[in-house]
Amino acid sequence: MQDINEIEELIKLIAKLPGLGPKSAKRIVLKLINNRDELVKPMANTLAMVYKNVIRCQSCGTLKSNSIGCNNCENTKEKYKKICVVEDIADQWSIENSNIYKGYFHILGGTISSPGQRKEDLLINSLVERVVKENIEEVILATSATVEGQTTAYYIQDSLKKTNAKITKLAQGLPVGGEIESLDDGTLYSAFKNRTRVKTTSD
């Protein structure tokens, strides 16, 4: 292959994306190069706009545009009494696409035990603030069934014990070690429908 620095750097960057390796990255780069006007130019412009305008909401953790308020936690059209807590935005999108849940979301941004992840980096304090401020009646813990996900769920339970909110967790259908993002709609539906209340030390 020709030794072109720009191409090599692009392949390295694309290979870092989930599910892609060097071979897949090379095929994608060739597709882009062969479609400069249709793909490369508009993609470059869109990526620049995303980099400039799209940020993470510091209250609920979802993505929002700098030009408008957050559609999740600043939604004034609809008021909910439930918050679904997930690890990342991919989990939120999976649940939204299944149309099985109507309520607010709270995206933690990871788990407590994730490599390089500190409790302080997760939006747990802002979750407690939202529950109190919005008079939330139910907090649904939709963390993954991994050790890290369950450790995070326990910590959230403890953080919310002084609130009046009912804390529930996803039930049947969520396999041990399963991540929310990878579940199909039927499994998600079962997990939400059969969610159970979590007992806290104050119960």
JSON list of C-alpha atoms in Angstrom, two decimals:
[
{"chain": "A", "resi": 1, "resn": "MET", "atom": "CA", "xyz": [0.00, 0.00, 0.00]},
{"chain": "A", "resi": 2, "resn": "GLN", "atom": "CA", "xyz": [1.20, 3.50, -0.76]},
{"chain": "A", "resi": 3, "resn": "ASP", "atom": "CA", "xyz": [2.81, 5.28, 2.16]},
{"chain": "A", "resi": 4, "resn": "ILE", "atom": "CA", "xyz": [0.61, 8.36, 2.44]},
{"chain": "A", "resi": 5, "resn": "ASN", "atom": "CA", "xyz": [0.61, 9.88, 5.93]},
{"chain": "A", "resi": 6, "resn": "GLU", "atom": "CA", "xyz": [-2.89, 11.34, 5.67]},
{"chain": "A", "resi": 7, "resn": "ILE", "atom": "CA", "xyz": [-4.34, 7.99, 4.66]},
{"chain": "A", "resi": 8, "resn": "GLU", "atom": "CA", "xyz": [-2.45, 6.12, 7.38]},
{"chain": "A", "resi": 9, "resn": "GLU", "atom": "CA", "xyz": [-3.70, 8.54, 10.05]},
{"chain": "A", "resi": 10, "resn": "LEU", "atom": "CA", "xyz": [-7.29, 8.26, 8.82]},
{"chain": "A", "resi": 11, "resn": "ILE", "atom": "CA", "xyz": [-7.11, 4.44, 8.88]},
{"chain": "A", "resi": 12, "resn": "LYS", "atom": "CA", "xyz": [-5.75, 4.52, 12.45]},
{"chain": "A", "resi": 13, "resn": "LEU", "atom": "CA", "xyz": [-8.56, 6.81, 13.58]},
{"chain": "A", "resi": 14, "resn": "ILE", "atom": "CA", "xyz": [-11.36, 4.83, 11.95]},
{"chain": "A", "resi": 15, "resn": "ALA", "atom": "CA", "xyz": [-9.92, 1.56, 13.31]},
{"chain": "A", "resi": 16, "resn": "LYS", "atom": "CA", "xyz": [-10.52, 2.92, 16.83]},
{"chain": "A", "resi": 17, "resn": "LEU", "atom": "CA", "xyz": [-14.29, 2.90, 16.28]},
{"chain": "A", "resi": 18, "resn": "PRO", "atom": "CA", "xyz": [-16.30, 0.06, 17.90]},
{"chain": "A", "resi": 19, "resn": "GLY", "atom": "CA", "xyz": [-16.44, -3.13, 15.85]},
{"chain": "A", "resi": 20, "resn": "LEU", "atom": "CA", "xyz": [-13.82, -1.99, 13.36]},
{"chain": "A", "resi": 21, "resn": "GLY", "atom": "CA", "xyz": [-10.27, -3.14, 12.81]},
{"chain": "A", "resi": 22, "resn": "PRO", "atom": "CA", "xyz": [-7.49, -2.16, 10.38]},
{"chain": "A", "resi": 23, "resn": "LYS", "atom": "CA", "xyz": [-8.97, -4.13, 7.45]},
{"chain": "A", "resi": 24, "resn": "SER", "atom": "CA", "xyz": [-12.45, -2.67, 7.85]},
{"chain": "A", "resi": 25, "resn": "ALA", "atom": "CA", "xyz": [-10.94, 0.79, 8.31]},
{"chain": "A", "resi": 26, "resn": "LYS", "atom": "CA", "xyz": [-9.03, 0.46, 5.04]},
{"chain": "A", "resi": 27, "resn": "ARG", "atom": "CA", "xyz": [-12.19, -0.48, 3.15]},
{"chain": "A", "resi": 28, "resn": "ILE", "atom": "CA", "xyz": [-14.02, 2.51, 4.64]},
{"chain": "A", "resi": 29, "resn": "VAL", "atom": "CA", "xyz": [-11.19, 4.88, 3.76]},
{"chain": "A", "resi": 30, "resn": "LEU", "atom": "CA", "xyz": [-11.15, 3.64, 0.14]},
{"chain": "A", "resi": 31, "resn": "LYS", "atom": "CA", "xyz": [-14.91, 4.15, -0.07]},
{"chain": "A", "resi": 32, "resn": "LEU", "atom": "CA", "xyz": [-14.52, 7.69, 1.23]},
{"chain": "A", "resi": 33, "resn": "ILE", "atom": "CA", "xyz": [-11.68, 8.53, -1.15]},
{"chain": "A", "resi": 34, "resn": "ASN", "atom": "CA", "xyz": [-13.63, 7.22, -4.12]},
{"chain": "A", "resi": 35, "resn": "ASN", "atom": "CA", "xyz": [-16.60, 9.38, -3.13]},
{"chain": "A", "resi": 36, "resn": "ARG", "atom": "CA", "xyz": [-14.97, 12.65, -2.17]},
{"chain": "A", "resi": 37, "resn": "ASP", "atom": "CA", "xyz": [-17.82, 15.00, -3.06]},
{"chain": "A", "resi": 38, "resn": "GLU", "atom": "CA", "xyz": [-20.66, 12.72, -1.94]},
{"chain": "A", "resi": 39, "resn": "LEU", "atom": "CA", "xyz": [-19.10, 11.55, 1.36]},
{"chain": "A", "resi": 40, "resn": "VAL", "atom": "CA", "xyz": [-15.84, 13.17, 2.41]},
{"chain": "A", "resi": 41, "resn": "LYS", "atom": "CA", "xyz": [-16.79, 16.83, 2.09]},
{"chain": "A", "resi": 42, "resn": "PRO", "atom": "CA", "xyz": [-20.27, 16.64, 3.72]},
{"chain": "A", "resi": 43, "resn": "MET", "atom": "CA", "xyz": [-18.94, 14.29, 6.42]},
{"chain": "A", "resi": 44, "resn": "ALA", "atom": "CA", "xyz": [-16.09, 16.66, 7.24]},
{"chain": "A", "resi": 45, "resn": "ASN", "atom": "CA", "xyz": [-18.51, 19.57, 7.52]},
{"chain": "A", "resi": 46, "resn": "THR", "atom": "CA", "xyz": [-20.96, 17.60, 9.67]},
{"chain": "A", "resi": 47, "resn": "LEU", "atom": "CA", "xyz": [-18.22, 16.34, 11.98]},
{"chain": "A", "resi": 48, "resn": "ALA", "atom": "CA", "xyz": [-16.98, 19.91, 12.42]},
{"chain": "A", "resi": 49, "resn": "MET", "atom": "CA", "xyz": [-20.49, 21.07, 13.33]},
{"chain": "A", "resi": 50, "resn": "VAL", "atom": "CA", "xyz": [-20.96, 18.19, 15.78]},
{"chain": "A", "resi": 51, "resn": "TYR", "atom": "CA", "xyz": [-17.61, 18.96, 17.41]},
{"chain": "A", "resi": 52, "resn": "LYS", "atom": "CA", "xyz": [-18.55, 22.62, 17.73]},
{"chain": "A", "resi": 53, "resn": "ASN", "atom": "CA", "xyz": [-22.21, 22.41, 18.72]},
{"chain": "A", "resi": 54, "resn": "VAL", "atom": "CA", "xyz": [-23.00, 19.08, 20.40]},
{"chain": "A", "resi": 55, "resn": "ILE", "atom": "CA", "xyz": [-22.12, 18.68, 24.07]},
{"chain": "A", "resi": 56, "resn": "ARG", "atom": "CA", "xyz": [-23.07, 16.49, 27.02]},
{"chain": "A", "resi": 57, "resn": "CYS", "atom": "CA", "xyz": [-25.71, 17.90, 29.36]},
{"chain": "A", "resi": 58, "resn": "GLN", "atom": "CA", "xyz": [-24.14, 18.32, 32.79]},
{"chain": "A", "resi": 59, "resn": "SER", "atom": "CA", "xyz": [-27.45, 17.68, 34.51]},
{"chain": "A", "resi": 60, "resn": "CYS", "atom": "CA", "xyz": [-28.78, 14.49, 32.88]},
{"chain": "A", "resi": 61, "resn": "GLY", "atom": "CA", "xyz": [-25.81, 13.31, 30.81]},
{"chain": "A", "resi": 62, "resn": "THR", "atom": "CA", "xyz": [-27.49, 13.08, 27.41]},
{"chain": "A", "resi": 63, "resn": "LEU", "atom": "CA", "xyz": [-26.37, 14.89, 24.28]},
{"chain": "A", "resi": 64, "resn": "LYS", "atom": "CA", "xyz": [-27.69, 18.34, 23.50]},
{"chain": "A", "resi": 65, "resn": "SER", "atom": "CA", "xyz": [-27.08, 21.14, 21.04]},
{"chain": "A", "resi": 66, "resn": "ASN", "atom": "CA", "xyz": [-25.54, 24.41, 22.16]},
{"chain": "A", "resi": 67, "resn": "SER", "atom": "CA", "xyz": [-28.27, 26.27, 20.28]},
{"chain": "A", "resi": 68, "resn": "ILE", "atom": "CA", "xyz": [-31.21, 24.75, 22.19]},
{"chain": "A", "resi": 69, "resn": "GLY", "atom": "CA", "xyz": [-31.96, 23.42, 25.65]},
{"chain": "A", "resi": 70, "resn": "CYS", "atom": "CA", "xyz": [-31.81, 19.76, 26.64]},
{"chain": "A", "resi": 71, "resn": "ASN", "atom": "CA", "xyz": [-34.73, 17.77, 25.23]},
{"chain": "A", "resi": 72, "resn": "ASN", "atom": "CA", "xyz": [-34.48, 15.34, 28.12]},
{"chain": "A", "resi": 73, "resn": "CYS", "atom": "CA", "xyz": [-34.23, 17.19, 31.42]},
{"chain": "A", "resi": 74, "resn": "GLU", "atom": "CA", "xyz": [-35.40, 20.61, 30.20]},
{"chain": "A", "resi": 75, "resn": "ASN", "atom": "CA", "xyz": [-38.47, 19.30, 28.39]},
{"chain": "A", "resi": 76, "resn": "THR", "atom": "CA", "xyz": [-41.30, 21.62, 29.45]},
{"chain": "A", "resi": 77, "resn": "LYS", "atom": "CA", "xyz": [-43.95, 20.07, 27.19]},
{"chain": "A", "resi": 78, "resn": "GLU", "atom": "CA", "xyz": [-44.16, 16.79, 29.07]},
{"chain": "A", "resi": 79, "resn": "LYS", "atom": "CA", "xyz": [-43.63, 16.17, 32.77]},
{"chain": "A", "resi": 80, "resn": "TYR", "atom": "CA", "xyz": [-42.83, 12.69, 34.01]},
{"chain": "A", "resi": 81, "resn": "LYS", "atom": "CA", "xyz": [-42.58, 11.07, 37.41]},
{"chain": "A", "resi": 82, "resn": "LYS", "atom": "CA", "xyz": [-40.05, 8.43, 36.38]},
{"chain": "A", "resi": 83, "resn": "ILE", "atom": "CA", "xyz": [-36.33, 8.49, 35.62]},
{"chain": "A", "resi": 84, "resn": "CYS", "atom": "CA", "xyz": [-34.56, 5.61, 33.91]},
{"chain": "A", "resi": 85, "resn": "VAL", "atom": "CA", "xyz": [-30.87, 5.46, 34.85]},
{"chain": "A", "resi": 86, "resn": "VAL", "atom": "CA", "xyz": [-28.51, 4.01, 32.22]},
{"chain": "A", "resi": 87, "resn": "GLU", "atom": "CA", "xyz": [-24.75, 3.78, 31.83]},
{"chain": "A", "resi": 88, "resn": "ASP", "atom": "CA", "xyz": [-24.32, 5.48, 28.48]},
{"chain": "A", "resi": 89, "resn": "ILE", "atom": "CA", "xyz": [-26.15, 7.17, 25.62]},
{"chain": "A", "resi": 90, "resn": "ALA", "atom": "CA", "xyz": [-26.22, 3.99, 23.51]},
{"chain": "A", "resi": 91, "resn": "ASP", "atom": "CA", "xyz": [-28.39, 2.41, 26.24]},
{"chain": "A", "resi": 92, "resn": "GLN", "atom": "CA", "xyz": [-30.74, 5.39, 26.14]},
{"chain": "A", "resi": 93, "resn": "TRP", "atom": "CA", "xyz": [-31.10, 5.13, 22.38]},
{"chain": "A", "resi": 94, "resn": "SER", "atom": "CA", "xyz": [-31.82, 1.39, 22.57]},
{"chain": "A", "resi": 95, "resn": "ILE", "atom": "CA", "xyz": [-34.61, 1.91, 25.10]},
{"chain": "A", "resi": 96, "resn": "GLU", "atom": "CA", "xyz": [-36.05, 4.88, 23.21]},
{"chain": "A", "resi": 97, "resn": "ASN", "atom": "CA", "xyz": [-36.13, 2.92, 19.93]},
{"chain": "A", "resi": 98, "resn": "SER", "atom": "CA", "xyz": [-38.05, 0.09, 21.60]},
{"chain": "A", "resi": 99, "resn": "ASN", "atom": "CA", "xyz": [-40.90, 2.47, 22.61]},
{"chain": "A", "resi": 100, "resn": "ILE", "atom": "CA", "xyz": [-41.41, 0.59, 25.89]},
{"chain": "A", "resi": 101, "resn": "TYR", "atom": "CA", "xyz": [-40.67, 3.46, 28.24]},
{"chain": "A", "resi": 102, "resn": "LYS", "atom": "CA", "xyz": [-42.06, 6.98, 28.66]},
{"chain": "A", "resi": 103, "resn": "GLY", "atom": "CA", "xyz": [-40.14, 9.13, 31.10]},
{"chain": "A", "resi": 104, "resn": "TYR", "atom": "CA", "xyz": [-36.91, 10.96, 31.76]},
{"chain": "A", "resi": 105, "resn": "PHE", "atom": "CA", "xyz": [-33.46, 9.46, 31.25]},
{"chain": "A", "resi": 106, "resn": "HIS", "atom": "CA", "xyz": [-30.33, 9.92, 33.30]},
{"chain": "A", "resi": 107, "resn": "ILE", "atom": "CA", "xyz": [-27.05, 8.89, 31.68]},
{"chain": "A", "resi": 108, "resn": "LEU", "atom": "CA", "xyz": [-24.26, 8.21, 34.15]},
{"chain": "A", "resi": 109, "resn": "GLY", "atom": "CA", "xyz": [-21.41, 8.20, 31.66]},
{"chain": "A", "resi": 110, "resn": "GLY", "atom": "CA", "xyz": [-20.00, 4.84, 32.72]},
{"chain": "A", "resi": 111, "resn": "THR", "atom": "CA", "xyz": [-19.79, 2.66, 35.80]},
{"chain": "A", "resi": 112, "resn": "ILE", "atom": "CA", "xyz": [-17.92, 3.01, 39.07]},
{"chain": "A", "resi": 113, "resn": "SER", "atom": "CA", "xyz": [-15.61, 0.07, 38.40]},
{"chain": "A", "resi": 114, "resn": "SER", "atom": "CA", "xyz": [-14.80, 1.00, 34.81]},
{"chain": "A", "resi": 115, "resn": "PRO", "atom": "CA", "xyz": [-11.06, 1.46, 34.14]},
{"chain": "A", "resi": 116, "resn": "GLY", "atom": "CA", "xyz": [-10.11, 5.07, 34.80]},
{"chain": "A", "resi": 117, "resn": "GLN", "atom": "CA", "xyz": [-13.63, 5.94, 35.94]},
{"chain": "A", "resi": 118, "resn": "ARG", "atom": "CA", "xyz": [-14.12, 7.64, 39.31]},
{"chain": "A", "resi": 119, "resn": "LYS", "atom": "CA", "xyz": [-17.38, 7.97, 41.21]},
{"chain": "A", "resi": 120, "resn": "GLU", "atom": "CA", "xyz": [-16.93, 11.73, 41.01]},
{"chain": "A", "resi": 121, "resn": "ASP", "atom": "CA", "xyz": [-16.98, 11.57, 37.22]},
{"chain": "A", "resi": 122, "resn": "LEU", "atom": "CA", "xyz": [-20.43, 9.96, 37.13]},
{"chain": "A", "resi": 123, "resn": "LEU", "atom": "CA", "xyz": [-23.54, 12.11, 37.32]},
{"chain": "A", "resi": 124, "resn": "ILE", "atom": "CA", "xyz": [-24.86, 10.50, 40.50]},
{"chain": "A", "resi": 125, "resn": "ASN", "atom": "CA", "xyz": [-25.06, 13.70, 42.54]},
{"chain": "A", "resi": 126, "resn": "SER", "atom": "CA", "xyz": [-27.02, 15.41, 39.79]},
{"chain": "A", "resi": 127, "resn": "LEU", "atom": "CA", "xyz": [-29.36, 12.38, 39.71]},
{"chain": "A", "resi": 128, "resn": "VAL", "atom": "CA", "xyz": [-30.18, 12.89, 43.38]},
{"chain": "A", "resi": 129, "resn": "GLU", "atom": "CA", "xyz": [-30.75, 16.60, 42.73]},
{"chain": "A", "resi": 130, "resn": "ARG", "atom": "CA", "xyz": [-33.11, 15.83, 39.83]},
{"chain": "A", "resi": 131, "resn": "VAL", "atom": "CA", "xyz": [-35.10, 13.31, 41.87]},
{"chain": "A", "resi": 132, "resn": "VAL", "atom": "CA", "xyz": [-35.66, 15.87, 44.64]},
{"chain": "A", "resi": 133, "resn": "LYS", "atom": "CA", "xyz": [-36.27, 18.86, 42.37]},
{"chain": "A", "resi": 134, "resn": "GLU", "atom": "CA", "xyz": [-38.70, 17.09, 40.01]},
{"chain": "A", "resi": 135, "resn": "ASN", "atom": "CA", "xyz": [-40.48, 15.15, 42.77]},
{"chain": "A", "resi": 136, "resn": "ILE", "atom": "CA", "xyz": [-39.67, 11.90, 41.00]},
{"chain": "A", "resi": 137, "resn": "GLU", "atom": "CA", "xyz": [-41.74, 8.95, 42.21]},
{"chain": "A", "resi": 138, "resn": "GLU", "atom": "CA", "xyz": [-39.77, 6.11, 40.63]},
{"chain": "A", "resi": 139, "resn": "VAL", "atom": "CA", "xyz": [-36.12, 5.63, 39.70]},
{"chain": "A", "resi": 140, "resn": "ILE", "atom": "CA", "xyz": [-35.54, 2.69, 37.35]},
{"chain": "A", "resi": 141, "resn": "LEU", "atom": "CA", "xyz": [-32.02, 1.27, 37.55]},
{"chain": "A", "resi": 142, "resn": "ALA", "atom": "CA", "xyz": [-31.26, 0.04, 34.03]},
{"chain": "A", "resi": 143, "resn": "THR", "atom": "CA", "xyz": [-27.56, -0.62, 34.47]},
{"chain": "A", "resi": 144, "resn": "SER", "atom": "CA", "xyz": [-26.12, -3.71, 32.84]},
{"chain": "A", "resi": 145, "resn": "ALA", "atom": "CA", "xyz": [-26.07, -7.09, 34.57]},
{"chain": "A", "resi": 146, "resn": "THR", "atom": "CA", "xyz": [-22.29, -7.00, 34.88]},
{"chain": "A", "resi": 147, "resn": "VAL", "atom": "CA", "xyz": [-20.31, -6.71, 38.09]},
{"chain": "A", "resi": 148, "resn": "GLU", "atom": "CA", "xyz": [-19.56, -3.08, 37.28]},
{"chain": "A", "resi": 149, "resn": "GLY", "atom": "CA", "xyz": [-23.18, -2.30, 36.45]},
{"chain": "A", "resi": 150, "resn": "GLN", "atom": "CA", "xyz": [-24.53, -3.89, 39.62]},
{"chain": "A", "resi": 151, "resn": "THR", "atom": "CA", "xyz": [-21.88, -2.21, 41.80]},
{"chain": "A", "resi": 152, "resn": "THR", "atom": "CA", "xyz": [-22.95, 1.13, 40.36]},
{"chain": "A", "resi": 153, "resn": "ALA", "atom": "CA", "xyz": [-26.62, 0.29, 40.97]},
{"chain": "A", "resi": 154, "resn": "TYR", "atom": "CA", "xyz": [-25.95, -0.46, 44.64]},
{"chain": "A", "resi": 155, "resn": "TYR", "atom": "CA", "xyz": [-24.13, 2.83, 45.05]},
{"chain": "A", "resi": 156, "resn": "ILE", "atom": "CA", "xyz": [-27.03, 4.71, 43.46]},
{"chain": "A", "resi": 157, "resn": "GLN", "atom": "CA", "xyz": [-29.49, 2.95, 45.80]},
{"chain": "A", "resi": 158, "resn": "ASP", "atom": "CA", "xyz": [-27.48, 4.14, 48.78]},
{"chain": "A", "resi": 159, "resn": "SER", "atom": "CA", "xyz": [-27.29, 7.68, 47.39]},
{"chain": "A", "resi": 160, "resn": "LEU", "atom": "CA", "xyz": [-31.08, 7.84, 46.97]},
{"chain": "A", "resi": 161, "resn": "LYS", "atom": "CA", "xyz": [-32.07, 6.35, 50.32]},
{"chain": "A", "resi": 162, "resn": "LYS", "atom": "CA", "xyz": [-32.95, 9.76, 51.80]},
{"chain": "A", "resi": 163, "resn": "THR", "atom": "CA", "xyz": [-35.38, 10.57, 48.98]},
{"chain": "A", "resi": 164, "resn": "ASN", "atom": "CA", "xyz": [-39.00, 9.45, 48.76]},
{"chain": "A", "resi": 165, "resn": "ALA", "atom": "CA", "xyz": [-38.57, 7.84, 45.34]},
{"chain": "A", "resi": 166, "resn": "LYS", "atom": "CA", "xyz": [-39.33, 4.16, 44.78]},
{"chain": "A", "resi": 167, "resn": "ILE", "atom": "CA", "xyz": [-36.25, 2.42, 43.36]},
{"chain": "A", "resi": 168, "resn": "THR", "atom": "CA", "xyz": [-36.79, -0.42, 40.92]},
{"chain": "A", "resi": 169, "resn": "LYS", "atom": "CA", "xyz": [-34.50, -2.51, 38.73]},
{"chain": "A", "resi": 170, "resn": "LEU", "atom": "CA", "xyz": [-34.96, -4.41, 35.50]},
{"chain": "A", "resi": 171, "resn": "ALA", "atom": "CA", "xyz": [-36.10, -7.95, 36.07]},
{"chain": "A", "resi": 172, "resn": "GLN", "atom": "CA", "xyz": [-36.75, -11.05, 33.96]},
{"chain": "A", "resi": 173, "resn": "GLY", "atom": "CA", "xyz": [-35.20, -11.12, 30.54]},
{"chain": "A", "resi": 174, "resn": "LEU", "atom": "CA", "xyz": [-31.94, -9.40, 31.46]},
{"chain": "A", "resi": 175, "resn": "PRO", "atom": "CA", "xyz": [-29.24, -12.09, 31.29]},
{"chain": "A", "resi": 176, "resn": "VAL", "atom": "CA", "xyz": [-26.32, -12.14, 33.70]},
{"chain": "A", "resi": 177, "resn": "GLY", "atom": "CA", "xyz": [-23.50, -10.14, 32.16]},
{"chain": "A", "resi": 178, "resn": "GLY", "atom": "CA", "xyz": [-25.88, -8.63, 29.60]},
{"chain": "A", "resi": 179, "resn": "GLU", "atom": "CA", "xyz": [-25.55, -5.03, 28.47]},
{"chain": "A", "resi": 180, "resn": "ILE", "atom": "CA", "xyz": [-28.63, -2.93, 27.70]},
{"chain": "A", "resi": 181, "resn": "GLU", "atom": "CA", "xyz": [-27.37, -1.83, 24.28]},
{"chain": "A", "resi": 182, "resn": "SER", "atom": "CA", "xyz": [-27.19, -5.41, 22.97]},
{"chain": "A", "resi": 183, "resn": "LEU", "atom": "CA", "xyz": [-30.69, -6.51, 24.06]},
{"chain": "A", "resi": 184, "resn": "ASP", "atom": "CA", "xyz": [-33.53, -6.93, 21.57]},
{"chain": "A", "resi": 185, "resn": "ASP", "atom": "CA", "xyz": [-36.90, -5.18, 21.98]},
{"chain": "A", "resi": 186, "resn": "GLY", "atom": "CA", "xyz": [-38.63, -8.28, 23.33]},
{"chain": "A", "resi": 187, "resn": "THR", "atom": "CA", "xyz": [-36.03, -8.78, 26.04]},
{"chain": "A", "resi": 188, "resn": "LEU", "atom": "CA", "xyz": [-36.15, -5.10, 26.98]},
{"chain": "A", "resi": 189, "resn": "TYR", "atom": "CA", "xyz": [-39.94, -5.20, 27.16]},
{"chain": "A", "resi": 190, "resn": "SER", "atom": "CA", "xyz": [-39.83, -8.18, 29.51]},
{"chain": "A", "resi": 191, "resn": "ALA", "atom": "CA", "xyz": [-37.16, -6.56, 31.66]},
{"chain": "A", "resi": 192, "resn": "PHE", "atom": "CA", "xyz": [-39.14, -3.32, 32.04]},
{"chain": "A", "resi": 193, "resn": "LYS", "atom": "CA", "xyz": [-42.54, -4.94, 32.51]},
{"chain": "A", "resi": 194, "resn": "ASN", "atom": "CA", "xyz": [-41.29, -7.25, 35.25]},
{"chain": "A", "resi": 195, "resn": "ARG", "atom": "CA", "xyz": [-39.05, -4.77, 37.05]},
{"chain": "A", "resi": 196, "resn": "THR", "atom": "CA", "xyz": [-39.00, -5.17, 40.81]},
{"chain": "A", "resi": 197, "resn": "ARG", "atom": "CA", "xyz": [-38.68, -2.82, 43.73]},
{"chain": "A", "resi": 198, "resn": "VAL", "atom": "CA", "xyz": [-35.26, -2.60, 45.34]},
{"chain": "A", "resi": 199, "resn": "LYS", "atom": "CA", "xyz": [-35.20, -2.87, 49.11]},
{"chain": "A", "resi": 200, "resn": "THR", "atom": "CA", "xyz": [-33.11, -0.24, 50.81]},
{"chain": "A", "resi": 201, "resn": "THR", "atom": "CA", "xyz": [-31.82, -0.04, 54.35]},
{"chain": "A", "resi": 202, "resn": "SER", "atom": "CA", "xyz": [-34.52, 2.50, 55.14]},
{"chain": "A", "resi": 203, "resn": "ASP", "atom": "CA", "xyz": [-37.38, 0.20, 54.02]}
]
